[in-house]
Short mmCIF file of C-alpha atoms in Angstrom, two decimals:
data_model
loop_
_atom_site.label_atom_id
_atom_site.label_comp_id
_atom_site.label_asym_id
_atom_site.label_seq_id
_atom_site.Cartn_x
_atom_site.Cartn_y
_atom_site.Cartn_z
CA UNK A 1 20.94 -33.23 -18.17
CA UNK A 2 22.97 -36.39 -17.73
CA UNK A 3 24.82 -37.19 -14.49
CA UNK A 4 28.23 -38.72 -15.27
CA UNK A 5 29.90 -39.05 -11.86
CA UNK A 6 29.12 -38.78 -8.16
CA UNK A 7 32.30 -38.44 -6.15
CA UNK A 8 31.41 -38.75 -2.45
CA UNK A 9 34.27 -37.42 -0.39
CA UNK A 10 32.43 -37.75 2.90
CA UNK A 11 28.67 -38.21 3.07
CA UNK A 12 26.79 -40.69 5.26
CA UNK A 13 28.57 -44.03 5.32
CA UNK A 14 30.61 -43.29 2.18
CA UNK A 15 34.06 -41.76 2.12
CA UNK A 16 36.22 -41.24 -0.97
CA UNK A 17 33.87 -43.21 -3.23
CA UNK A 18 33.31 -42.71 -6.99
CA UNK A 19 30.09 -43.71 -8.74
CA UNK A 20 29.90 -43.42 -12.53
CA UNK A 21 26.76 -43.19 -14.62
CA UNK A 22 25.92 -43.14 -18.33
CA UNK A 23 23.03 -42.08 -20.50
CA UNK A 24 20.01 -44.36 -20.84
CA UNK A 25 18.63 -46.83 -18.33
CA UNK A 26 21.03 -48.27 -15.74
CA UNK A 27 20.63 -50.25 -12.56
CA UNK A 28 22.53 -49.90 -9.28
CA UNK A 29 22.00 -53.13 -7.39
CA UNK A 30 22.89 -53.65 -3.76
CA UNK A 31 21.69 -55.42 -0.69
CA UNK A 32 19.87 -53.62 2.11
CA UNK A 33 22.04 -51.00 3.85
CA UNK A 34 24.37 -50.98 0.86
CA UNK A 35 23.89 -47.20 0.64
CA UNK A 36 21.59 -46.82 -2.40
CA UNK A 37 19.37 -44.30 -0.66
CA UNK A 38 22.47 -42.44 0.50
CA UNK A 39 23.66 -42.09 -3.11
CA UNK A 40 20.19 -40.85 -4.08
CA UNK A 41 20.23 -38.31 -1.24
CA UNK A 42 23.74 -37.21 -2.21
CA UNK A 43 22.66 -36.43 -5.78
CA UNK A 44 19.71 -34.39 -4.48
CA UNK A 45 21.91 -32.53 -1.97
CA UNK A 46 24.44 -31.70 -4.68
CA UNK A 47 21.77 -30.33 -7.02
CA UNK A 48 19.80 -28.31 -4.47
CA UNK A 49 22.01 -27.96 -1.40
CA UNK A 50 21.20 -29.09 2.11
CA UNK A 51 20.50 -26.98 5.16
CA UNK A 52 20.55 -28.00 8.78
CA UNK A 53 17.20 -27.75 10.53
CA UNK A 54 16.53 -25.80 13.70
CA UNK A 55 15.41 -26.89 17.11
CA UNK A 56 14.11 -30.41 17.57
CA UNK A 57 13.68 -30.89 13.81
CA UNK A 58 17.48 -30.83 13.42
CA UNK A 59 17.74 -34.22 15.14
CA UNK A 60 15.83 -35.96 12.33
CA UNK A 61 16.61 -33.95 9.22
CA UNK A 62 18.67 -35.14 6.25
CA UNK A 63 21.63 -33.02 7.26
CA UNK A 64 21.99 -34.89 10.54
CA UNK A 65 21.05 -38.22 8.97
CA UNK A 66 23.81 -38.09 6.38
CA UNK A 67 26.42 -36.27 8.41
CA UNK A 68 29.62 -38.32 7.96
CA UNK A 69 30.14 -41.10 10.46
CA UNK A 70 33.85 -40.28 10.58
CA UNK A 71 35.23 -36.74 10.46
CA UNK A 72 31.90 -34.87 10.40
CA UNK A 73 33.77 -31.61 9.89
CA UNK A 74 34.67 -32.86 6.39
CA UNK A 75 31.23 -33.11 4.75
CA UNK A 76 31.63 -32.71 0.96
CA UNK A 77 31.41 -34.16 -2.53
CA UNK A 78 31.59 -33.54 -6.30
CA UNK A 79 28.97 -34.09 -9.01
CA UNK A 80 29.82 -34.12 -12.71
CA UNK A 81 27.09 -33.74 -15.31
CA UNK A 82 26.49 -32.63 -18.87
CA UNK A 83 23.86 -30.11 -19.87
CA UNK A 84 23.23 -28.33 -23.17
CA UNK A 85 26.22 -30.03 -24.77
CA UNK A 86 28.63 -28.78 -22.06
CA UNK A 87 30.27 -30.60 -19.16
CA UNK A 88 30.18 -29.19 -15.63
CA UNK A 89 31.79 -29.93 -12.30
CA UNK A 90 29.75 -29.05 -9.20
CA UNK A 91 31.49 -29.15 -5.83
CA UNK A 92 29.90 -28.57 -2.42
CA UNK A 93 31.06 -28.54 1.17
CA UNK A 94 28.17 -29.03 3.60
CA UNK A 95 30.10 -28.66 6.86
CA UNK A 96 28.86 -25.99 9.25
CA UNK A 97 32.16 -24.13 9.42
CA UNK A 98 33.33 -24.48 5.82
CA UNK A 99 30.08 -24.29 3.82
CA UNK A 100 30.82 -23.37 0.20
CA UNK A 101 30.02 -24.36 -3.39
CA UNK A 102 31.58 -23.99 -6.82
CA UNK A 103 30.42 -24.66 -10.38
CA UNK A 104 32.88 -24.85 -13.28
CA UNK A 105 32.44 -25.64 -16.96
CA UNK A 106 35.12 -28.24 -17.62
CA UNK A 107 35.12 -27.52 -21.36
CA UNK A 108 36.48 -23.97 -21.15
CA UNK A 109 37.15 -23.39 -17.42
CA UNK A 110 34.35 -20.82 -17.04
CA UNK A 111 33.43 -20.32 -13.40
CA UNK A 112 29.74 -20.00 -12.65
CA UNK A 113 28.01 -18.98 -9.42
CA UNK A 114 25.64 -21.25 -7.53
CA UNK A 115 24.67 -18.38 -5.22
CA UNK A 116 23.67 -16.15 -8.14
CA UNK A 117 21.43 -18.77 -9.76
CA UNK A 118 23.61 -20.22 -12.52
CA UNK A 119 22.95 -23.79 -11.36
CA UNK A 120 19.24 -23.10 -11.10
CA UNK A 121 19.33 -21.83 -14.68
CA UNK A 122 20.99 -25.04 -15.84
CA UNK A 123 18.26 -27.00 -14.06
CA UNK A 124 15.60 -25.01 -15.89
CA UNK A 125 14.29 -23.44 -12.69
CA UNK A 126 13.55 -26.84 -11.17
CA UNK A 127 12.82 -26.68 -7.45
CA UNK A 128 13.60 -29.48 -4.98
CA UNK A 129 9.87 -29.91 -4.29
CA UNK A 130 9.01 -30.50 -7.97
CA UNK A 131 12.09 -32.70 -8.33
CA UNK A 132 10.77 -34.88 -5.49
CA UNK A 133 7.28 -34.98 -7.06
CA UNK A 134 8.34 -35.92 -10.60
CA UNK A 135 11.63 -37.51 -11.66
CA UNK A 136 12.95 -38.37 -8.18
CA UNK A 137 11.10 -41.21 -6.50
CA UNK A 138 12.35 -42.04 -3.02
CA UNK A 139 12.04 -45.38 -1.34
CA UNK A 140 8.34 -46.02 -0.55
CA UNK A 141 7.58 -42.45 -1.64
CA UNK A 142 5.99 -42.98 -5.02
CA UNK A 143 2.99 -40.74 -4.24
CA UNK A 144 3.65 -37.16 -5.47
CA UNK A 145 3.57 -34.35 -2.92
CA UNK A 146 1.08 -31.50 -2.69
CA UNK A 147 3.63 -29.23 -4.39
CA UNK A 148 2.88 -31.02 -7.66
CA UNK A 149 -0.75 -29.84 -7.67
CA UNK A 150 0.38 -26.25 -7.11
CA UNK A 151 2.98 -26.53 -9.85
CA UNK A 152 0.42 -27.94 -12.28
CA UNK A 153 -1.98 -25.08 -11.52
CA UNK A 154 0.84 -22.60 -12.18
CA UNK A 155 1.70 -24.36 -15.40
CA UNK A 156 -1.96 -24.34 -16.43
CA UNK A 157 -2.35 -20.63 -15.85
CA UNK A 158 0.79 -19.83 -17.82
CA UNK A 159 0.18 -22.34 -20.59
CA UNK A 160 -3.45 -21.65 -21.33
CA UNK A 161 -3.30 -17.88 -20.78
CA UNK A 162 -0.24 -17.28 -22.99
CA UNK A 163 -0.48 -20.20 -25.39
CA UNK A 164 2.69 -21.75 -24.06
CA UNK A 165 4.70 -22.19 -20.91
CA UNK A 166 6.48 -18.82 -20.91
CA UNK A 167 4.54 -17.40 -17.97
CA UNK A 168 5.06 -18.74 -14.46
CA UNK A 169 2.07 -17.73 -12.32
CA UNK A 170 3.79 -19.11 -9.24
CA UNK A 171 6.73 -16.75 -9.77
CA UNK A 172 4.32 -13.93 -10.62
CA UNK A 173 2.35 -14.64 -7.46
CA UNK A 174 5.56 -14.71 -5.44
CA UNK A 175 6.55 -11.37 -7.00
CA UNK A 176 3.16 -9.91 -6.06
CA UNK A 177 3.53 -11.21 -2.52
CA UNK A 178 7.04 -9.76 -2.22
CA UNK A 179 5.87 -6.40 -3.54
CA UNK A 180 2.97 -6.49 -1.12
CA UNK A 181 5.37 -7.26 1.72
CA UNK A 182 7.54 -4.31 0.66
CA UNK A 183 4.47 -2.06 0.48
CA UNK A 184 3.25 -3.28 3.87
CA UNK A 185 6.71 -2.70 5.32
CA UNK A 186 6.75 0.84 3.94
CA UNK A 187 3.19 1.32 5.22
CA UNK A 188 4.20 0.18 8.70
CA UNK A 189 7.12 2.60 8.59
CA UNK A 190 4.79 5.44 7.53
CA UNK A 191 2.29 4.49 10.24
CA UNK A 192 5.11 4.39 12.77
CA UNK A 193 6.18 7.85 11.62
CA UNK A 194 2.63 9.14 12.01
CA UNK A 195 2.28 7.46 15.37
CA UNK A 196 5.59 8.95 16.47
CA UNK A 197 4.24 12.41 15.61
CA UNK A 198 1.07 11.68 17.57
CA UNK A 199 3.13 10.46 20.52
CA UNK A 200 5.17 13.67 20.34
CA UNK A 201 1.93 15.67 20.50
CA UNK A 202 0.74 13.62 23.47
CA UNK A 203 4.08 14.07 25.18
CA UNK A 204 3.96 17.84 24.66
CA UNK A 205 0.38 17.84 25.98
CA UNK A 206 1.58 15.96 29.04
CA UNK A 207 4.37 18.50 29.59
CA UNK A 208 1.92 21.38 29.29
CA UNK A 209 -0.52 19.76 31.70
CA UNK A 210 2.23 19.30 34.28
CA UNK A 211 3.38 22.90 33.82
CA UNK A 212 -0.21 24.11 34.19
CA UNK A 213 -0.61 22.07 37.35
CA UNK A 214 2.61 23.61 38.67
CA UNK A 215 1.37 27.12 37.81
CA UNK A 216 -1.96 26.35 39.46
CA UNK A 217 -0.18 25.25 42.63
CA UNK A 218 2.04 28.32 42.56
CA UNK A 219 -0.97 30.58 41.99
CA UNK A 220 -2.89 29.06 44.90
CA UNK A 221 0.16 29.30 47.14
CA UNK A 222 0.79 32.98 46.32
CA UNK A 223 -2.90 33.73 46.61
CA UNK A 224 -2.99 32.21 50.08
CA UNK A 225 0.15 34.16 51.05
CA UNK A 226 -1.39 37.40 49.76
CA UNK A 227 -4.61 36.76 51.64
CA UNK A 228 -2.64 36.10 54.84
CA UNK A 229 -0.63 39.26 54.25
CA UNK A 230 -3.74 41.35 53.66
CA UNK A 231 -5.36 39.95 56.80
CA UNK A 232 -2.20 40.64 58.80
CA UNK A 233 -2.08 44.19 57.42
CA UNK A 234 -5.73 44.71 58.25
CA UNK A 235 -5.21 43.39 61.76
CA UNK A 236 -2.13 45.62 62.17
CA UNK A 237 -4.05 48.62 60.87
CA UNK A 238 -6.90 47.84 63.24
CA UNK A 239 -4.48 47.52 66.15
CA UNK A 240 -2.83 50.80 65.23
CA UNK A 241 -6.19 52.44 64.93
CA UNK A 242 -7.29 51.14 68.33
CA UNK A 243 -4.03 52.28 69.88
CA UNK A 244 -4.38 55.66 68.23
CA UNK A 245 -7.94 56.02 69.44
CA UNK A 246 -6.92 55.04 72.95
CA UNK A 247 -4.00 57.47 72.85
CA UNK A 248 -6.21 60.25 71.50
CA UNK A 249 -8.79 59.65 74.21
CA UNK A 250 -6.12 59.70 76.88
CA UNK A 251 -4.58 62.80 75.34
CA UNK A 252 -7.91 64.59 75.28
CA UNK A 253 -8.46 63.70 78.90
CA UNK A 254 -5.02 64.94 79.84
CA UNK A 255 -5.57 68.07 77.75
CA UNK A 256 -8.81 68.70 79.63
CA UNK A 257 -7.00 68.22 82.93
CA UNK A 258 -4.19 70.57 81.92
CA UNK A 259 -6.66 73.18 80.67
CA UNK A 260 -8.59 72.95 83.96
CA UNK A 261 -5.36 73.32 85.87
CA UNK A 262 -4.37 76.29 83.70
CA UNK A 263 -7.75 77.88 84.37
CA UNK A 264 -7.21 77.42 88.11
CA UNK A 265 -3.76 78.95 87.79
CA UNK A 266 -5.11 81.85 85.74
CA UNK A 267 -7.90 82.33 88.27
CA UNK A 268 -5.32 82.35 91.07
CA UNK A 269 -3.20 84.89 89.26
CA UNK A 270 -6.25 86.99 88.53
CA UNK A 271 -7.38 86.79 92.17
CA UNK A 272 -3.88 87.64 93.40
CA UNK A 273 -3.60 90.57 91.01
CA UNK A 274 -6.98 91.81 92.02
CA UNK A 275 -6.04 91.45 95.69
CA UNK A 276 -2.75 93.26 95.16
CA UNK A 277 -4.48 96.03 93.20
CA UNK A 278 -7.01 96.35 96.01
CA UNK A 279 -4.22 96.68 98.50
CA UNK A 280 -2.74 99.47 96.41
CA UNK A 281 -6.03 101.25 96.18
CA UNK A 282 -6.31 101.20 99.88
CA UNK A 283 -2.76 102.48 100.24
CA UNK A 284 -3.42 105.35 97.83
CA UNK A 285 -6.27 106.68 100.00
CA UNK A 286 -3.68 107.49 102.64
CA UNK A 287 -4.48 104.67 104.79
CA UNK A 288 -1.85 102.29 105.99
CA UNK A 289 -0.96 99.75 103.43
CA UNK A 290 -2.57 96.49 104.20
CA UNK A 291 0.58 94.47 104.11
CA UNK A 292 -0.85 91.06 104.82
CA UNK A 293 -3.32 91.39 102.00
CA UNK A 294 -0.58 92.35 99.56
CA UNK A 295 1.52 89.46 100.70
CA UNK A 296 -1.40 87.09 100.39
CA UNK A 297 -2.17 88.48 96.91
CA UNK A 298 1.46 87.98 95.88
CA UNK A 299 1.40 84.44 97.24
CA UNK A 300 -1.86 83.81 95.39
CA UNK A 301 -0.29 85.22 92.22
CA UNK A 302 2.75 83.04 92.65
CA UNK A 303 0.60 80.00 93.28
CA UNK A 304 -1.49 80.84 90.21
CA UNK A 305 1.68 81.28 88.15
CA UNK A 306 2.98 77.98 89.43
CA UNK A 307 -0.26 76.23 88.62
CA UNK A 308 -0.35 77.87 85.16
CA UNK A 309 3.27 76.92 84.46
CA UNK A 310 2.56 73.40 85.66
CA UNK A 311 -0.45 73.24 83.31
CA UNK A 312 1.64 74.55 80.41
CA UNK A 313 4.40 72.06 81.18
CA UNK A 314 1.84 69.26 81.30
CA UNK A 315 0.52 70.39 77.89
CA UNK A 316 4.01 70.38 76.40
CA UNK A 317 4.60 66.98 77.90
CA UNK A 318 1.32 65.67 76.42
CA UNK A 319 2.22 66.96 72.96
CA UNK A 320 5.62 65.24 73.20
CA UNK A 321 3.93 62.05 74.32
CA UNK A 322 1.53 62.34 71.35
CA UNK A 323 4.46 62.80 69.00
CA UNK A 324 6.15 59.74 70.51
CA UNK A 325 2.95 57.71 70.13
CA UNK A 326 2.71 58.75 66.50
CA UNK A 327 6.33 57.79 65.90
CA UNK A 328 5.71 54.47 67.65
CA UNK A 329 2.64 53.86 65.48
CA UNK A 330 4.71 54.52 62.38
CA UNK A 331 7.41 52.22 63.72
CA UNK A 332 4.84 49.47 64.41
CA UNK A 333 3.57 49.81 60.82
CA UNK A 334 6.99 49.01 59.35
CA UNK A 335 6.43 45.25 60.04
CA UNK A 336 3.38 45.12 57.79
CA UNK A 337 3.50 44.59 54.04
CA UNK A 338 3.51 47.89 52.29
CA UNK A 339 1.07 48.73 49.54
CA UNK A 340 3.87 48.33 46.99
CA UNK A 341 4.61 44.79 48.17
CA UNK A 342 0.94 43.92 47.90
CA UNK A 343 0.86 45.32 44.40
CA UNK A 344 3.89 43.18 43.53
CA UNK A 345 2.12 40.08 44.83
CA UNK A 346 -0.99 40.95 42.86
CA UNK A 347 1.14 41.42 39.72
CA UNK A 348 2.70 37.98 40.24
CA UNK A 349 -0.77 36.46 40.45
CA UNK A 350 -1.79 38.24 37.27
CA UNK A 351 1.37 37.01 35.51
CA UNK A 352 0.74 33.41 36.58
CA UNK A 353 -2.88 33.64 35.44
CA UNK A 354 -1.84 34.97 32.03
CA UNK A 355 0.84 32.29 31.60
CA UNK A 356 -1.62 29.55 32.59
CA UNK A 357 -4.16 30.85 30.07
CA UNK A 358 -1.53 30.89 27.33
CA UNK A 359 -0.62 27.27 28.06
CA UNK A 360 -4.28 26.29 28.16
CA UNK A 361 -4.75 27.68 24.65
CA UNK A 362 -1.61 25.86 23.47
CA UNK A 363 -2.85 22.61 25.03
CA UNK A 364 -6.21 22.94 23.34
CA UNK A 365 -4.50 23.51 19.97
CA UNK A 366 -2.31 20.43 20.44
CA UNK A 367 -5.31 18.27 21.31
CA UNK A 368 -7.06 19.49 18.20
CA UNK A 369 -3.95 18.67 16.14
CA UNK A 370 -3.88 15.18 17.66
CA UNK A 371 -7.54 14.61 16.89
CA UNK A 372 -7.18 15.97 13.35
CA UNK A 373 -3.90 14.14 12.56
CA UNK A 374 -4.92 12.58 9.26
CA UNK A 375 -3.08 9.99 7.21
CA UNK A 376 -0.46 11.39 4.87
CA UNK A 377 -0.78 11.08 1.10
CA UNK A 378 2.08 8.59 1.17
CA UNK A 379 0.25 6.42 3.70
CA UNK A 380 -2.97 6.55 1.71
CA UNK A 381 -1.11 5.59 -1.48
CA UNK A 382 0.61 2.70 0.29
CA UNK A 383 -2.70 1.43 1.66
CA UNK A 384 -4.19 1.62 -1.82
CA UNK A 385 -1.15 -0.20 -3.24
CA UNK A 386 -1.48 -3.00 -0.65
CA UNK A 387 -5.14 -3.45 -1.53
CA UNK A 388 -4.38 -3.54 -5.26
CA UNK A 389 -1.57 -6.09 -4.82
CA UNK A 390 -3.74 -8.27 -2.58
CA UNK A 391 -6.53 -8.17 -5.16
CA UNK A 392 -4.10 -8.96 -7.98
CA UNK A 393 -2.73 -11.96 -6.06
CA UNK A 394 -6.27 -13.13 -5.33
CA UNK A 395 -7.27 -12.86 -8.99
CA UNK A 396 -4.08 -14.66 -10.10
CA UNK A 397 -4.75 -17.52 -7.69
CA UNK A 398 -8.33 -17.68 -8.91
CA UNK A 399 -7.16 -17.82 -12.53
CA UNK A 400 -4.70 -20.58 -11.69
CA UNK A 401 -7.43 -22.61 -10.00
CA UNK A 402 -9.89 -22.08 -12.85
CA UNK A 403 -7.39 -23.13 -15.51
CA UNK A 404 -6.01 -25.94 -13.37
CA UNK A 405 -8.75 -28.28 -14.59
CA UNK A 406 -7.40 -27.94 -18.16
CA UNK A 407 -3.98 -29.04 -16.99
CA UNK A 408 -5.46 -31.89 -15.02
CA UNK A 409 -7.06 -33.14 -18.24
CA UNK A 410 -3.81 -32.69 -20.11
CA UNK A 411 -1.83 -34.57 -17.46
CA UNK A 412 -4.60 -37.18 -17.38
CA UNK A 413 -4.23 -37.83 -21.11
CA UNK A 414 -0.47 -38.18 -20.90
CA UNK A 415 -0.68 -40.29 -17.76
CA UNK A 416 -3.34 -42.48 -19.42
CA UNK A 417 -0.95 -43.28 -22.29
CA UNK A 418 1.83 -44.20 -19.85
CA UNK A 419 -0.49 -46.19 -17.58
CA UNK A 420 -2.01 -48.06 -20.52
CA UNK A 421 1.48 -49.02 -21.69
CA UNK A 422 2.62 -50.15 -18.24
CA UNK A 423 -0.55 -52.25 -17.71
CA UNK A 424 -0.37 -53.62 -21.29
CA UNK A 425 -3.76 -52.13 -22.15
CA UNK A 426 -5.71 -53.55 -19.21
CA UNK A 427 -6.63 -50.00 -18.24
CA UNK A 428 -7.01 -47.67 -21.19
CA UNK A 429 -7.84 -44.50 -19.31
CA UNK A 430 -6.84 -42.54 -16.24
CA UNK A 431 -9.00 -39.74 -14.86
CA UNK A 432 -7.83 -37.04 -12.46
CA UNK A 433 -10.35 -34.68 -10.91
CA UNK A 434 -10.49 -32.27 -7.98
CA UNK A 435 -11.79 -33.74 -4.74
CA UNK A 436 -14.44 -31.99 -2.67
CA UNK A 437 -12.12 -31.60 0.31
CA UNK A 438 -9.09 -30.60 -1.75
CA UNK A 439 -6.48 -32.69 -3.53
CA UNK A 440 -7.14 -35.03 -6.45
CA UNK A 441 -9.30 -38.09 -6.96
CA UNK A 442 -8.08 -40.75 -9.35
CA UNK A 443 -10.12 -43.35 -11.22
CA UNK A 444 -9.18 -45.79 -14.00
CA UNK A 445 -11.19 -47.04 -16.99
CA UNK A 446 -11.05 -50.72 -17.84
CA UNK A 447 -13.26 -50.44 -20.92
CA UNK A 448 -16.46 -51.08 -19.03
CA UNK A 449 -16.44 -49.02 -15.86
CA UNK A 450 -14.54 -46.43 -13.84
CA UNK A 451 -12.82 -47.88 -10.83
CA UNK A 452 -11.67 -45.59 -7.99
CA UNK A 453 -7.99 -45.93 -7.27
CA UNK A 454 -8.64 -46.78 -3.64
CA UNK A 455 -10.18 -50.10 -4.78
CA UNK A 456 -7.09 -51.16 -6.72
CA UNK A 457 -4.10 -53.15 -5.54
CA UNK A 458 -1.01 -51.46 -4.11
CA UNK A 459 0.98 -52.40 -7.19
CA UNK A 460 -1.57 -50.81 -9.55
CA UNK A 461 -1.71 -47.67 -7.40
CA UNK A 462 2.10 -47.45 -7.56
CA UNK A 463 1.87 -47.63 -11.36
CA UNK A 464 -0.73 -44.84 -11.39
CA UNK A 465 1.58 -42.61 -9.35
CA UNK A 466 4.46 -43.47 -11.66
CA UNK A 467 2.40 -42.51 -14.72
CA UNK A 468 1.28 -39.22 -13.14
CA UNK A 469 4.86 -38.32 -12.16
CA UNK A 470 6.24 -38.98 -15.63
CA UNK A 471 3.39 -37.08 -17.30
CA UNK A 472 3.89 -34.10 -14.98
CA UNK A 473 7.64 -34.16 -15.65
CA UNK A 474 7.01 -33.86 -19.40
CA UNK A 475 4.87 -30.79 -18.78
CA UNK A 476 6.78 -29.02 -16.05
CA UNK A 477 10.48 -29.63 -16.69
CA UNK A 478 12.10 -27.38 -19.26
CA UNK A 479 15.35 -29.35 -19.18
CA UNK A 480 15.17 -33.17 -19.47
CA UNK A 481 16.27 -34.42 -16.09
CA UNK A 482 17.59 -37.82 -15.03
CA UNK A 483 14.90 -40.08 -13.63
CA UNK A 484 16.05 -41.51 -10.28
CA UNK A 485 14.06 -44.45 -8.94
CA UNK A 486 14.83 -45.92 -5.51
CA UNK A 487 13.15 -49.33 -5.12
CA UNK A 488 10.18 -47.96 -7.03
CA UNK A 489 9.16 -51.26 -8.59
CA UNK A 490 8.95 -53.37 -5.43
CA UNK A 491 5.18 -53.89 -5.88
CA UNK A 492 5.29 -54.49 -9.66
CA UNK A 493 4.83 -57.97 -11.06
CA UNK A 494 7.32 -59.12 -13.68
CA UNK A 495 5.12 -58.32 -16.68
CA UNK A 496 4.33 -54.78 -15.58
CA UNK A 497 7.93 -54.19 -14.52
CA UNK A 498 9.04 -55.20 -18.00
CA UNK A 499 6.46 -52.84 -19.53
CA UNK A 500 7.61 -49.95 -17.31
CA UNK A 501 11.28 -50.54 -18.18
CA UNK A 502 10.40 -50.75 -21.84
CA UNK A 503 8.60 -47.41 -21.64
CA UNK A 504 11.54 -45.83 -19.81
CA UNK A 505 14.03 -47.18 -22.37
CA UNK A 506 11.98 -45.65 -25.16
CA UNK A 507 12.15 -42.19 -23.58
CA UNK A 508 15.82 -41.77 -24.46
CA UNK A 509 16.53 -40.23 -21.04
CA UNK A 510 18.98 -41.05 -18.33
CA UNK A 511 17.33 -43.36 -15.82
CA UNK A 512 19.09 -44.45 -12.62
CA UNK A 513 17.40 -47.32 -10.83
CA UNK A 514 18.46 -48.22 -7.27
CA UNK A 515 17.21 -51.65 -6.26
CA UNK A 516 17.98 -54.53 -3.95
CA UNK A 517 16.70 -57.09 -6.50
CA UNK A 518 18.09 -58.48 -9.73
CA UNK A 519 14.84 -58.36 -11.71
CA UNK A 520 15.44 -54.97 -13.34
CA UNK A 521 18.96 -55.89 -14.42
CA UNK A 522 17.85 -59.23 -15.83
CA UNK A 523 14.98 -57.73 -17.78
CA UNK A 524 17.16 -54.98 -19.24
CA UNK A 525 19.70 -57.58 -20.34
CA UNK A 526 17.06 -59.15 -22.60
CA UNK A 527 17.32 -56.86 -25.58
CA UNK A 528 14.52 -58.66 -27.37
CA UNK A 529 12.10 -57.49 -24.70
CA UNK A 530 12.34 -53.94 -26.08
CA UNK A 531 12.56 -54.69 -29.78
#
C-alpha cells in the first residue's frame, strides 16, 4: 500500500488542506504545533475509523481531541492510496449526526463497502492495535504495545503448526469464544425454560396449598356448625322429653283423679239404685211406699250420675289436653334441624374431605415432579458443548504460548540484523525472551557479553524498539504498509540516524517521517550516503 493524498476537509486544526505523498522515504518537516501529529492521527482515523468514547473517557479521547475547532458538525476527510496495482479513494465523515464512509476504486468506479470488510481485506486484516505496534510510531511512543506479543504468539501458532502463515490462531480463538458465547446463551435460555417450568410447578403447588387451606377452614367451619346443630337438637329433644314426661305425669295424676271421681259417681248411682230398689221392695209388701227414701235414692242416683258425667268430661278434657300437648311438642320440634338436614351437612363434610384428599395427592405428585425435574437432553448437550469449546480454547492458547518462543527467536534474528545495521555493527545480536512476570526481556550482545536493555542509553533502547517493530511488521503484515514515524529519531545521534534512514531506503517501502528537525531531510539529500 502507498498513500498518495490526505485531503483533510475538517479535522483538528486543519480545514480544506491537501497533503501529497509518494513512494519511498519522504520527510514532512514542521515546527512544534505545526500539525504533524494531527496528520498522523488523520491517516490512522481514515484507515481504521474513529469512535467517540463514553463517560469520562470521552473528554480525553482522540475523537474529542481532533474534533474540528470550527464547525465541529463537519468532521470529514478523504484518503487516496494504491494497493495491488489499483487506486482507491476512501472518504469518511466522523460527525456524530452524519457518520458515513465510502470506498471507491478510481480505476473502474467499483464501489466497495467499508462496513462489510472490503477495506480490511485491502489492509490484509491489519488491526489498529498491530498498526500502532509495528509500522506506526507515534510521538514518544516507540515502545510496542502488549498487543504485539499476542499477535506474535498467534503468528507463531499458525506459522509453525501449518508450515506457513495461513492459520490465524487469534481468529480461531475468537471464533471459539464466540461459539462458546452462543452455546452459553442457548444454555441460559434452556436453563431459563427449565426454571420457568419449575416455577410453574411451584406456583401450582402454592395454588393447591391455598385451596387446601380454604377447604380445611370450610371443613372446620361446617363441622363446628354441625356440632352446634346436633347439640341444639339434643337439647331440644331433651326438653321435649322432659316436657312430655311432665305432661304424662300430670295426665296420669288427672286420670287417677277422674277415675276416682268416676268410682265415687258409680258408687253413688249404685247406692241410689239400691236405695230405690229397696223402697220398691218395701212398697211391694203392701206397706206404704217410703217416699223419702225413694226421693233420697233418686237424688243419690242423680248425684252419682253427675259425678260420673263430670269424671267422664274430665277424662275427655284430659285426652284433648294430651293431644294438644303432643301437637305442641311436634310444633316445638319444627325449629330443630331435621335428620335430613344433618345428613346433608354430613355429606358436605364428606365431600370436602374427599376434595381435600384429592388435592393432597395432586400436591404430592407436583412436589415429586419438582424434585425429579432433570435437565433436558438439549441442556446436557449444551453444557457438554460449552465444556468442549472452553477446553479447545484453553488448548489453543496453550499451543500459542508454547510455540511463541519459536517466533520470539525468529523476530530476534530479524531484529538483530536491523539493530546491527542501525548501530553499524556495535551490537551484533539482540535477544528476546519471556520474563518471569510476563512480557519480554531484551538483551544485546556486543561480542563479549550480554547487556540488559535497561542498562543502555535511551537512544539505544529506541533503536531496539525500532528494530523489533520492523521485524514484527515483516512477519505479521501480509500487505506492505507505509511506515509512519512521528519524531521517532529524536534520541538518535547523527551516525545512527543515517544508518536507520539507509536501512529504510533499502526496504523499497513508503516511509513518511514527521519531524521538527532538518537532520532527516539533510541526510536523505546526500545520495552518496546510501550508495
